[in-house]
mmCIF file of C-alpha atoms in Angstrom:
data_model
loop_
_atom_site.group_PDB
_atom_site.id
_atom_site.type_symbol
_atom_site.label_atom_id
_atom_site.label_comp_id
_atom_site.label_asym_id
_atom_site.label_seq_id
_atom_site.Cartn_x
_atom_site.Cartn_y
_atom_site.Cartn_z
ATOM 1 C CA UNK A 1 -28.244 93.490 -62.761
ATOM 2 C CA UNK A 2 -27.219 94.841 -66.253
ATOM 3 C CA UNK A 3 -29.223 93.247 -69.469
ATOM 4 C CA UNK A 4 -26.428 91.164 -70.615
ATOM 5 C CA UNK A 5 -28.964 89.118 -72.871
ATOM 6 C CA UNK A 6 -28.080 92.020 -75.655
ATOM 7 C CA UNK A 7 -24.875 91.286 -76.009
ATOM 8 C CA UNK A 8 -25.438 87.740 -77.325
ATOM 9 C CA UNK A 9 -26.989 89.354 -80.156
ATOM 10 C CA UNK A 10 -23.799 92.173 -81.144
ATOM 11 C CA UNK A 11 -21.603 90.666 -83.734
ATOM 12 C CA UNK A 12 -18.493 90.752 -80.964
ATOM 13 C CA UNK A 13 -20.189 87.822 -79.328
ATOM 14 C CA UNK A 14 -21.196 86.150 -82.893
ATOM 15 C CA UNK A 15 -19.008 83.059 -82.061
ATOM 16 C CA UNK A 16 -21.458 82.235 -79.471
ATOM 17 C CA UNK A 17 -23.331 80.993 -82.748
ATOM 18 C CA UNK A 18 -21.293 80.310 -85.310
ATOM 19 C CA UNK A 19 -18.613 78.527 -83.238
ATOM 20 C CA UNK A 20 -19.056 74.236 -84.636
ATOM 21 C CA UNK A 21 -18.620 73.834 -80.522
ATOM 22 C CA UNK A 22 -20.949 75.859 -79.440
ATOM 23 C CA UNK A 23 -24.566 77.421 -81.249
ATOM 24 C CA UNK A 24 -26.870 74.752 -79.726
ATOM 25 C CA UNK A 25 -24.515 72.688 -77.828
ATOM 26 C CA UNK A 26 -23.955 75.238 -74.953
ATOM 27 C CA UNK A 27 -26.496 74.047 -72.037
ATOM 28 C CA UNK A 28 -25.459 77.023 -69.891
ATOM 29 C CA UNK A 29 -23.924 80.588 -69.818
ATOM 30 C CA UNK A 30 -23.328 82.868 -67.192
ATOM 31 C CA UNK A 31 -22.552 85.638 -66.255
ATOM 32 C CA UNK A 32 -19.155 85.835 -64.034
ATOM 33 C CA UNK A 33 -16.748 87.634 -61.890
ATOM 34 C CA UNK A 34 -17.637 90.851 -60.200
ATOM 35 C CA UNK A 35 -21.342 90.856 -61.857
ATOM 36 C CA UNK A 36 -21.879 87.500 -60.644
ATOM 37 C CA UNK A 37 -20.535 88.075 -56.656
ATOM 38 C CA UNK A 38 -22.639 90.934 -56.477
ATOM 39 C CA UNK A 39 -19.390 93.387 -56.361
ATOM 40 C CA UNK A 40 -19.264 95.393 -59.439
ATOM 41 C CA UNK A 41 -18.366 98.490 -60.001
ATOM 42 C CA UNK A 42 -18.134 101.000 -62.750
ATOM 43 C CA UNK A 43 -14.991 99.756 -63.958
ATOM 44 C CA UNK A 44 -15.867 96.197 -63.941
ATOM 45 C CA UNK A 45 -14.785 94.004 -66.677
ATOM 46 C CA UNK A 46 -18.041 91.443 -68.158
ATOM 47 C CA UNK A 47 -17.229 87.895 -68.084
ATOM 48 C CA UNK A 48 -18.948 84.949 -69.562
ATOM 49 C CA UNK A 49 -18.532 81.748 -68.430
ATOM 50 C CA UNK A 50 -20.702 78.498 -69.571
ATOM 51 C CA UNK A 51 -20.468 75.134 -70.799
ATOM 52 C CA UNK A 52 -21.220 73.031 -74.101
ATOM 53 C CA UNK A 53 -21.864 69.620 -75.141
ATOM 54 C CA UNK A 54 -18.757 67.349 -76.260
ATOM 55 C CA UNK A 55 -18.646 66.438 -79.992
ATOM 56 C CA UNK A 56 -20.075 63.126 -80.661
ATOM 57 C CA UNK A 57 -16.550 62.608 -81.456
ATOM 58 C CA UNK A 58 -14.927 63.715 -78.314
ATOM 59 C CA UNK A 59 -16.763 60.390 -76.984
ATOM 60 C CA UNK A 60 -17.018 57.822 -79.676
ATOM 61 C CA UNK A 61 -13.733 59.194 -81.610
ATOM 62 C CA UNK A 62 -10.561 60.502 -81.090
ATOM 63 C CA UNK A 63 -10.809 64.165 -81.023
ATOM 64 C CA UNK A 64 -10.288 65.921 -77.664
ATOM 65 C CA UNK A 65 -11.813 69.184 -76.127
ATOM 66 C CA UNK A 66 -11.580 70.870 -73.019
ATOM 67 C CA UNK A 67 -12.827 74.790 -73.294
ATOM 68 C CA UNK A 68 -13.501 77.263 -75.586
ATOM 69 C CA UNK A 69 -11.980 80.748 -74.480
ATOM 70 C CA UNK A 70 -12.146 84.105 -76.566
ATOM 71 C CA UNK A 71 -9.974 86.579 -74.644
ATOM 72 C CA UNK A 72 -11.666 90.253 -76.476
ATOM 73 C CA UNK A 73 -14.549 89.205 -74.354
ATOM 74 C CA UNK A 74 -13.092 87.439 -71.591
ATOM 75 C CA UNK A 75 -15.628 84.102 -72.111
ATOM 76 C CA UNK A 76 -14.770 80.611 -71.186
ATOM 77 C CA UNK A 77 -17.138 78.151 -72.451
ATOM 78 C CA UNK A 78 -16.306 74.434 -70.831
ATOM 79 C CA UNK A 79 -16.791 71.119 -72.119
ATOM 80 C CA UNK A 80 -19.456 69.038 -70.236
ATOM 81 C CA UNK A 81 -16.972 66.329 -69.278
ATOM 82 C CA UNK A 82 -13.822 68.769 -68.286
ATOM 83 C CA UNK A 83 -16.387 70.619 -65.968
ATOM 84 C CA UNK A 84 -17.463 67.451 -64.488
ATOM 85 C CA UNK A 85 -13.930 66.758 -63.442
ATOM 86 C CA UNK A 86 -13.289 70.477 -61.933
ATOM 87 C CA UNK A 87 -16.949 70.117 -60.583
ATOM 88 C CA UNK A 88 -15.841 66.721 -58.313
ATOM 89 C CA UNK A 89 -12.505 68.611 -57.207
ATOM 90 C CA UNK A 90 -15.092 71.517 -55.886
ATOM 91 C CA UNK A 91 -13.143 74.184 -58.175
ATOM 92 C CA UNK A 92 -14.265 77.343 -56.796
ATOM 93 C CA UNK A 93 -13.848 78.911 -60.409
ATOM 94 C CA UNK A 94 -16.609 75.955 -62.018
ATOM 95 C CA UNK A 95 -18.512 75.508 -58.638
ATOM 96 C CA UNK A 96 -19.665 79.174 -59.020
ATOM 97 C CA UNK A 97 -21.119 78.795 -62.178
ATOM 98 C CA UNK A 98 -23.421 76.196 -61.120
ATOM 99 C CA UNK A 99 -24.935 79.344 -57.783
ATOM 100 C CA UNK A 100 -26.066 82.165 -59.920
ATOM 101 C CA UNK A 101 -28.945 83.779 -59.613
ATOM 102 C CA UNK A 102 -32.127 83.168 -62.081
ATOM 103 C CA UNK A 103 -31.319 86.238 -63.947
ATOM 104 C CA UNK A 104 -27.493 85.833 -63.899
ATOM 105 C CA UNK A 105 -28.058 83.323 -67.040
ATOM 106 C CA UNK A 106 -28.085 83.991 -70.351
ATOM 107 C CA UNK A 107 -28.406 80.641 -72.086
ATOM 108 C CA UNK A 108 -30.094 77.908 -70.507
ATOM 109 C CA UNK A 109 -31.540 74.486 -71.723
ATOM 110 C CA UNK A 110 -33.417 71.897 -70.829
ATOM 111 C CA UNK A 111 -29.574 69.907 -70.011
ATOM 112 C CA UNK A 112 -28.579 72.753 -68.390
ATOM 113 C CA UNK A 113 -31.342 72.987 -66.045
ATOM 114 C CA UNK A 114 -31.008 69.500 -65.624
ATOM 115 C CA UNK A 115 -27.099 70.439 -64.229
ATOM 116 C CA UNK A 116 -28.349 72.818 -61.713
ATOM 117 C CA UNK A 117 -31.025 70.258 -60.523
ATOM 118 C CA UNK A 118 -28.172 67.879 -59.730
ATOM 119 C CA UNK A 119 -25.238 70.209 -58.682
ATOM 120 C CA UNK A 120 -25.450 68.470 -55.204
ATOM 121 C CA UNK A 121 -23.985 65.124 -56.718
ATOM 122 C CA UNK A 122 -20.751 66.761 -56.776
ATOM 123 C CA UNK A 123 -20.374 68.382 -53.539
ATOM 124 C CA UNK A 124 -17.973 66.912 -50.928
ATOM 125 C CA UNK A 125 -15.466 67.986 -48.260
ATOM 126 C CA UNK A 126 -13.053 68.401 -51.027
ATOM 127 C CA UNK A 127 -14.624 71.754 -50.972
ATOM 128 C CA UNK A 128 -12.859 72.596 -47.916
ATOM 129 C CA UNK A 129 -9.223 72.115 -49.011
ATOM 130 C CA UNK A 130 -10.018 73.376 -52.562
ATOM 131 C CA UNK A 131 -11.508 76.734 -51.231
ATOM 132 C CA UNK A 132 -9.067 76.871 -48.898
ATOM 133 C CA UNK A 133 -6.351 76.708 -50.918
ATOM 134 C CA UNK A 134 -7.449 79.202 -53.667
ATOM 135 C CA UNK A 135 -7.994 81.653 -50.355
ATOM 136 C CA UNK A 136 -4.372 81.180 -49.157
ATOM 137 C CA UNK A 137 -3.103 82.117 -52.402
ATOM 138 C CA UNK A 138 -4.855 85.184 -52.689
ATOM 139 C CA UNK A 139 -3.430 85.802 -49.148
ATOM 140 C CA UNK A 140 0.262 85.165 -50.566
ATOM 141 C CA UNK A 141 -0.251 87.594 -53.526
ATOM 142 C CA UNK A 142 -1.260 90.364 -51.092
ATOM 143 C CA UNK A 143 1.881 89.278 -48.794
ATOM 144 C CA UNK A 144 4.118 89.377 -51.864
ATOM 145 C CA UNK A 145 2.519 92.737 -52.731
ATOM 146 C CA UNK A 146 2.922 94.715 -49.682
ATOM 147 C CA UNK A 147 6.009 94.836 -47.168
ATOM 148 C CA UNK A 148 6.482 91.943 -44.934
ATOM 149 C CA UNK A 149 5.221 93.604 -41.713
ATOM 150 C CA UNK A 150 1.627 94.027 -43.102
ATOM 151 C CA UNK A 151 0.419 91.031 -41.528
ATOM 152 C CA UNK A 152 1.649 90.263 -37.714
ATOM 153 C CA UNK A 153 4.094 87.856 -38.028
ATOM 154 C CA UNK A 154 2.662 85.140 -35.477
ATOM 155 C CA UNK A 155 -0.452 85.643 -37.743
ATOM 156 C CA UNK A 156 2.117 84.824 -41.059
ATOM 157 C CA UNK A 157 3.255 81.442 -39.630
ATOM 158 C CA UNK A 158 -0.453 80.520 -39.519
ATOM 159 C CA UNK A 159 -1.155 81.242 -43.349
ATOM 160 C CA UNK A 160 2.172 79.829 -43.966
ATOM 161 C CA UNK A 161 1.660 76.295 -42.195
ATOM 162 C CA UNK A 162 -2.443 76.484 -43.877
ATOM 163 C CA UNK A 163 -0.485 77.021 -47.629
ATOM 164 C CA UNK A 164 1.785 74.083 -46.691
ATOM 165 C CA UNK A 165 -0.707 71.412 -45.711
ATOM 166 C CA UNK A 166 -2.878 73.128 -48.626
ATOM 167 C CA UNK A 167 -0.082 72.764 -51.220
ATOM 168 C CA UNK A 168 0.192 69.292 -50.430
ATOM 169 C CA UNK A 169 -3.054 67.880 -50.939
ATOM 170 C CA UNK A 170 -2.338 64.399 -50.377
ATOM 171 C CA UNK A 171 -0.021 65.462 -47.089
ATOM 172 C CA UNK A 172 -1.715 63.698 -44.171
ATOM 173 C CA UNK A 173 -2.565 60.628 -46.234
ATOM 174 C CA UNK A 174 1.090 60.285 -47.292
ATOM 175 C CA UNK A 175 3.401 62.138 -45.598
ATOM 176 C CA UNK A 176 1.677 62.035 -41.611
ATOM 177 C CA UNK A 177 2.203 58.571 -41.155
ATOM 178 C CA UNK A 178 3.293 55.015 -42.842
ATOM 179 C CA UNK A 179 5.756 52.442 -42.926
ATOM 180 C CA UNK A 180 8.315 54.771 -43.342
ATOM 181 C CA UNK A 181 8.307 57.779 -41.066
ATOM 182 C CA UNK A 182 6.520 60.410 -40.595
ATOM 183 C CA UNK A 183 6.490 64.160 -40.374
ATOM 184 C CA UNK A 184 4.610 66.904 -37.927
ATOM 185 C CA UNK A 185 4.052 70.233 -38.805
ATOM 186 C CA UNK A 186 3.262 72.637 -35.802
ATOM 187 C CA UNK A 187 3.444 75.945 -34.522
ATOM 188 C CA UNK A 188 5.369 76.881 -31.268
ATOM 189 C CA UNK A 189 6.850 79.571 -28.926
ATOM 190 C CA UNK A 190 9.924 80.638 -31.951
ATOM 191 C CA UNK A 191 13.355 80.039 -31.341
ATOM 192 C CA UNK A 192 14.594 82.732 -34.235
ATOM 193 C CA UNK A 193 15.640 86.056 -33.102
ATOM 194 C CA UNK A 194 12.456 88.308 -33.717
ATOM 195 C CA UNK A 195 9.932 86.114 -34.572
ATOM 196 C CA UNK A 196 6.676 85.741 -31.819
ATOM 197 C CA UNK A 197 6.182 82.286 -32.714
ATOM 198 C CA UNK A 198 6.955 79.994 -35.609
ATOM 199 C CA UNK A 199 6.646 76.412 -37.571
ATOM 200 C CA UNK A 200 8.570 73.429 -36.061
ATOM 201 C CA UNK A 201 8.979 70.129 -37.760
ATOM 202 C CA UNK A 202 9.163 66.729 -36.166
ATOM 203 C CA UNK A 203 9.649 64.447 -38.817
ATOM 204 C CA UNK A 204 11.517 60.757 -39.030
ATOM 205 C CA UNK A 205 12.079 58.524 -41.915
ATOM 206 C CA UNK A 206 13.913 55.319 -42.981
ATOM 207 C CA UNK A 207 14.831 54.236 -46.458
ATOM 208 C CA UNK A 208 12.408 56.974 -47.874
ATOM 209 C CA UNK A 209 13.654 57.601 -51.500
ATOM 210 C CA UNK A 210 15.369 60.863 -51.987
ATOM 211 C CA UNK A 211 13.326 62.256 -54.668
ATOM 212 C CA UNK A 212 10.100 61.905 -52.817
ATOM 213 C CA UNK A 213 11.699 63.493 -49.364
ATOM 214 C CA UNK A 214 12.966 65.998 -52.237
ATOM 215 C CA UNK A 215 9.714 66.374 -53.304
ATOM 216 C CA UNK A 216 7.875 67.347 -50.362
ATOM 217 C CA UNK A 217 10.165 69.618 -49.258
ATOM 218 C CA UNK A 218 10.499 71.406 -52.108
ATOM 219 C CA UNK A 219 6.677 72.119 -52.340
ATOM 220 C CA UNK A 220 7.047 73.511 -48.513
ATOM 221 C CA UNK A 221 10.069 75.703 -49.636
ATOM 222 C CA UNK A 222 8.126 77.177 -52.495
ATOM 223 C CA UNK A 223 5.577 78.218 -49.944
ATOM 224 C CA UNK A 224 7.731 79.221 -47.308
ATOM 225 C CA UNK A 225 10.120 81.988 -49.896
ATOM 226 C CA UNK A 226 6.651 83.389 -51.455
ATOM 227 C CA UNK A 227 5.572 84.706 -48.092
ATOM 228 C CA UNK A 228 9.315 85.654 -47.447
ATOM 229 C CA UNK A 229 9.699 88.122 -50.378
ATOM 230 C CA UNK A 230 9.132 91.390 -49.688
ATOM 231 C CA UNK A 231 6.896 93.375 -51.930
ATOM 232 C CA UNK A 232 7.340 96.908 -52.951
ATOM 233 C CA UNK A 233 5.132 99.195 -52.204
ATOM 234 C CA UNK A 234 3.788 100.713 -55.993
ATOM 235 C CA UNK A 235 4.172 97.208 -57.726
ATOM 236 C CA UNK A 236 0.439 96.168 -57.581
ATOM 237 C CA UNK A 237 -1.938 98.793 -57.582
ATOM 238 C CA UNK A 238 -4.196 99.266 -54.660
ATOM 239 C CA UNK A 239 -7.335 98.282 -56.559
ATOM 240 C CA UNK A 240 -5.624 94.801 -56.878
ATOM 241 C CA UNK A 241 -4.625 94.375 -53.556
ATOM 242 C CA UNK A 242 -8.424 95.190 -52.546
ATOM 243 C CA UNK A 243 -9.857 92.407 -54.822
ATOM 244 C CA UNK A 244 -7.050 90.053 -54.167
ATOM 245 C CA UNK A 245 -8.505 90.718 -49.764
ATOM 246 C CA UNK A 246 -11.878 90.892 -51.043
ATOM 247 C CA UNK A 247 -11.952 87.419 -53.084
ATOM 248 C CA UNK A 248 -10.353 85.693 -50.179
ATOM 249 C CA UNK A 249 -13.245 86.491 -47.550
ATOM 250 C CA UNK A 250 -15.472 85.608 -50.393
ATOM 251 C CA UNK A 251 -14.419 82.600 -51.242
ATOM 252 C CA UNK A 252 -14.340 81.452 -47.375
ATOM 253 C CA UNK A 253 -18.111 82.196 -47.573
ATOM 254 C CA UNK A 254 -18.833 80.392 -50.138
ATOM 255 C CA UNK A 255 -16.721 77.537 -48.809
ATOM 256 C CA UNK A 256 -18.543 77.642 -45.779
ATOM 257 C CA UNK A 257 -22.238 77.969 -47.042
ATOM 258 C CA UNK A 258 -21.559 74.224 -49.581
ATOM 259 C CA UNK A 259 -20.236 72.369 -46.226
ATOM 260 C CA UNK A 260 -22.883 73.380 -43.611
ATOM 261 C CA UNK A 261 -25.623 73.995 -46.029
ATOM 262 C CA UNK A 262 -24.886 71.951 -49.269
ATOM 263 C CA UNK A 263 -25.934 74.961 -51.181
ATOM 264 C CA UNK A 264 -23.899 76.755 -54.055
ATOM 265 C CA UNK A 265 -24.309 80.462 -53.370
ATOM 266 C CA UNK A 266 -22.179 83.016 -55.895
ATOM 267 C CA UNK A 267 -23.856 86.367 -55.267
ATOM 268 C CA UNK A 268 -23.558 87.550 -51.671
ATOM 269 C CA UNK A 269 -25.919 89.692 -51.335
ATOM 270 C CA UNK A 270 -25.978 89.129 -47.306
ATOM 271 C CA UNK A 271 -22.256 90.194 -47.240
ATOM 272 C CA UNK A 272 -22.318 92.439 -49.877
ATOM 273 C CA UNK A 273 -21.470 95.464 -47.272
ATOM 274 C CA UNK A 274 -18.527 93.814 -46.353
ATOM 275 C CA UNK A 275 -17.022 92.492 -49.538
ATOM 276 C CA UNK A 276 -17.236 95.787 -50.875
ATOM 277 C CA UNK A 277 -15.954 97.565 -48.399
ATOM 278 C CA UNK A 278 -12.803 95.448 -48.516
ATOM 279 C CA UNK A 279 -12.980 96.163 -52.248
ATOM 280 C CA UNK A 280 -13.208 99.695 -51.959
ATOM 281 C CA UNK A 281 -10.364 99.693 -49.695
ATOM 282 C CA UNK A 282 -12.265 100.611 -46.116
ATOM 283 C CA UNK A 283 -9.426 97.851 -44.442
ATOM 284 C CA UNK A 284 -5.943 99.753 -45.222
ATOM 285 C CA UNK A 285 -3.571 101.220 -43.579
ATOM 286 C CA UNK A 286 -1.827 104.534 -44.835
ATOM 287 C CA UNK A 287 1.502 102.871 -45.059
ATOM 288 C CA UNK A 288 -0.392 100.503 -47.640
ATOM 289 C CA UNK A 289 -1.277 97.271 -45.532
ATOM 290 C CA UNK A 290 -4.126 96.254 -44.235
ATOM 291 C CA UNK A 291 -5.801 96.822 -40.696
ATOM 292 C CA UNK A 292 -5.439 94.387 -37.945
ATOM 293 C CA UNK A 293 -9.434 94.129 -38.253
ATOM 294 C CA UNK A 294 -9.008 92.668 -41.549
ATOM 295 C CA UNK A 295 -6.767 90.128 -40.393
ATOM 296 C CA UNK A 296 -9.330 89.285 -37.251
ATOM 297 C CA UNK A 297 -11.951 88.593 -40.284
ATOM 298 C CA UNK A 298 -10.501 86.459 -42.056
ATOM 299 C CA UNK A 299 -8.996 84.472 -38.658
ATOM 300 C CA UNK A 300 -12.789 84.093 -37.891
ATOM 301 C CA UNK A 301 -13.362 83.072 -41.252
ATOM 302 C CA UNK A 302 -10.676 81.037 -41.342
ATOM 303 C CA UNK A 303 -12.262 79.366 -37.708
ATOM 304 C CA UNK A 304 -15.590 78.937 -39.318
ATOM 305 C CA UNK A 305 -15.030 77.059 -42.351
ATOM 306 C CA UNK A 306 -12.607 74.463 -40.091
ATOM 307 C CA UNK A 307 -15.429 73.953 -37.701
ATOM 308 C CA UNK A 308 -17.623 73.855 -41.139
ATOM 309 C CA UNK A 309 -15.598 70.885 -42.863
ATOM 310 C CA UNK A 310 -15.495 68.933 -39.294
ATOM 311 C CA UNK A 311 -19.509 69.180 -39.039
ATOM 312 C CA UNK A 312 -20.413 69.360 -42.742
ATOM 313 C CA UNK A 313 -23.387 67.272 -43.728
ATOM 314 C CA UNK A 314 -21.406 66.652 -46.576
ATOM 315 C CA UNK A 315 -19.962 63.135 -47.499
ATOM 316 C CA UNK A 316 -15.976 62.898 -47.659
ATOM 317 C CA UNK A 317 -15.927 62.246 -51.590
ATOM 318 C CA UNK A 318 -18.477 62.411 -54.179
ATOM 319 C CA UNK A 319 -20.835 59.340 -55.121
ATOM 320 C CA UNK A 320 -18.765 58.422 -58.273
ATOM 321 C CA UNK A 321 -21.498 55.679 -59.496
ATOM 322 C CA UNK A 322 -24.297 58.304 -59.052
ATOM 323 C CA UNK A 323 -22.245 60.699 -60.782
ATOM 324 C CA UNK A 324 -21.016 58.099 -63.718
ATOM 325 C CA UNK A 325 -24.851 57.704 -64.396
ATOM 326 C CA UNK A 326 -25.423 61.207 -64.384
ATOM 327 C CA UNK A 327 -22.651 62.152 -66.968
ATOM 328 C CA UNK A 328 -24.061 58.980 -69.039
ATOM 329 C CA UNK A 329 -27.049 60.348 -69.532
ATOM 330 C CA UNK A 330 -26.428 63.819 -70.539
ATOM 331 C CA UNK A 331 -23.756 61.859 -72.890
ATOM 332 C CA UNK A 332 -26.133 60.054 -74.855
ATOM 333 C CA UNK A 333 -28.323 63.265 -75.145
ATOM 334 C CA UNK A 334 -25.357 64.757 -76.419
ATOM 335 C CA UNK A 335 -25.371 62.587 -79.180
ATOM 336 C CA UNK A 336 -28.571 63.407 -80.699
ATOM 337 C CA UNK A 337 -27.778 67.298 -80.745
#
């Protein structure tokens, strides 16, 4: 890996320092992106991503802060307690921060280490549906990118019913079944001329207000058009397309390795054949989609982290009073910096 430690020296980066936010209240940085997954190339972009102690007055007063971005060199610094909240959601953009390698960061204290040593407190199943929903839209960005007859359609309703249930997070808690009604979503032998198969609904309600029934459709009929449109071919370029594939296999792996092992692993060096052969376009067609081998990886993929979030050693939802006393803590020592 590059020396990146340099650059926190060069007057570009000076705001690291003499930023009232930042200086000695960041507890980690990182480097991100391709550098981090272990997928760079020569025209790879640096990121830096990190986070900082609140203000004594973000917690005892009135002022508010959430992240620190500089957009010349593509750094987002967070605030403890706003990572804390993506952390218990399992964002996949936060979560990675938290599985670099030794050398992949920059700044790290004594809090910081302290982070790392506790990352586990805020893994959960969650991470299945939040993975799994940043990989299907990836997967609708390379639909809406490439004509409609890249991906088999039979293989399209499947992404398309995964985006729906995604999309609504809360949609077997609220919508499957109450006092109301209820609703099925399933796939079955089509009845529209040219499809293979397609997505049938079975649904029945009573006195179910209109805008919630508006609601939840809606959200479905968003997801339903974006895999509709048809892309033309020149609109993204092809470098795109590859790390739009490319980041949805990786984030399945990384899904996958938090639920069966509990671990937080960024750089895939195991896979890194793979990934960057996806990246380097090794899976396209000439006509500009992808190969039906690409779509048989990420099926199995697909297969492996379902099978991974019904046998994860994981609990459901994070231990919120372990975590309260956790964020306490580091609080307090925020205090005195």
């Amino acid at each position: 890996m590059r020396d990146f430690k340099r650059l926190l020296d060069t007057e570009e980066y000076g705001f690291l320092k003499e930023h009232p936010r930042l200086g000695k209240r960041i507890i980690l940085l990182g480097v991100g992106g391709s550098y981090a997954y272990g997928t760079d190339n020569e025209n790879s972009d640096i990121d830096f991503r990190g986070i900082t102690l609140n203000l004594p007055s973000d917690l005892l007063g009135l002022t508010q802060f959430e992240q620190f971005e500089d957009r010349d060199t593509d750094t987002v610094i967070y605030s403890f307690n706003k990572m804390v909240r993506l952390l218990l959601d399992c964002n996949p953009n936060t979560c990675e921060i938290l599985g670099l390698e030794k050398e992949g960061y920059l700044i790290l204290t004594e809090l910081g280490q302290e982070l790392l040593d506790n990352r586990s407190l805020f893994l959960s199943k969650r991470a299945a549906r939040s993975f799994s929903g940043y990989a299907q839209g990836q997967i609708r960005r390379l639909q809406n990118a490439i004509a409609r007859d890249s991906m088999p359609q039979a293989r399209k309703e499947q992404h398309i019913l995964h985006a729906v249930q995604n999309s609504l997070e809360d949609f077997r808690s609220h919508y499957e079944s109450f006092d109301k009604g209820s609703i099925r979503l399933y796939i079955d032998k089509a009845e529209n001329p040219g499809f293979e198969t397609e997505i049938f609904v079975d649904a029945s309600y009573r006195h179910l207000p209109l805008r919630d029934y508006e609601n939840m459709w809606g959200v479905m009929r968003s997801v339903v058009k974006s895999y509709d449109k048809i892309g033309k071919r020149g609109q993204k370029d092809d470098n795109h397309l590859n790390k739009h594939a490319m980041h949805t296999i990786r984030l399945f792996m990384m899904a996958i390795d938090i639920l069966e092992k509990g671990e937080i692993c960024t750089r895939r060096t195991r896979e890194q054949e793979l990934l960057l052969k996806i990246r380097n376009g090794g899976f396209r067609r000439e006509d500009g989609g992808f190969a039906p081998e690409f779509y048989d990886i990420l099926a199995d993929y697909e297969q492996r982290l379902e099978k991974a979030s019904k046998e994860s050693i994981l609990p459901e939802e994070p231990d919120m009073e372990k975590v309260e006393a956790f964020v306490e803590k580091i609080n307090r020592k925020a205090l005195e910096v």
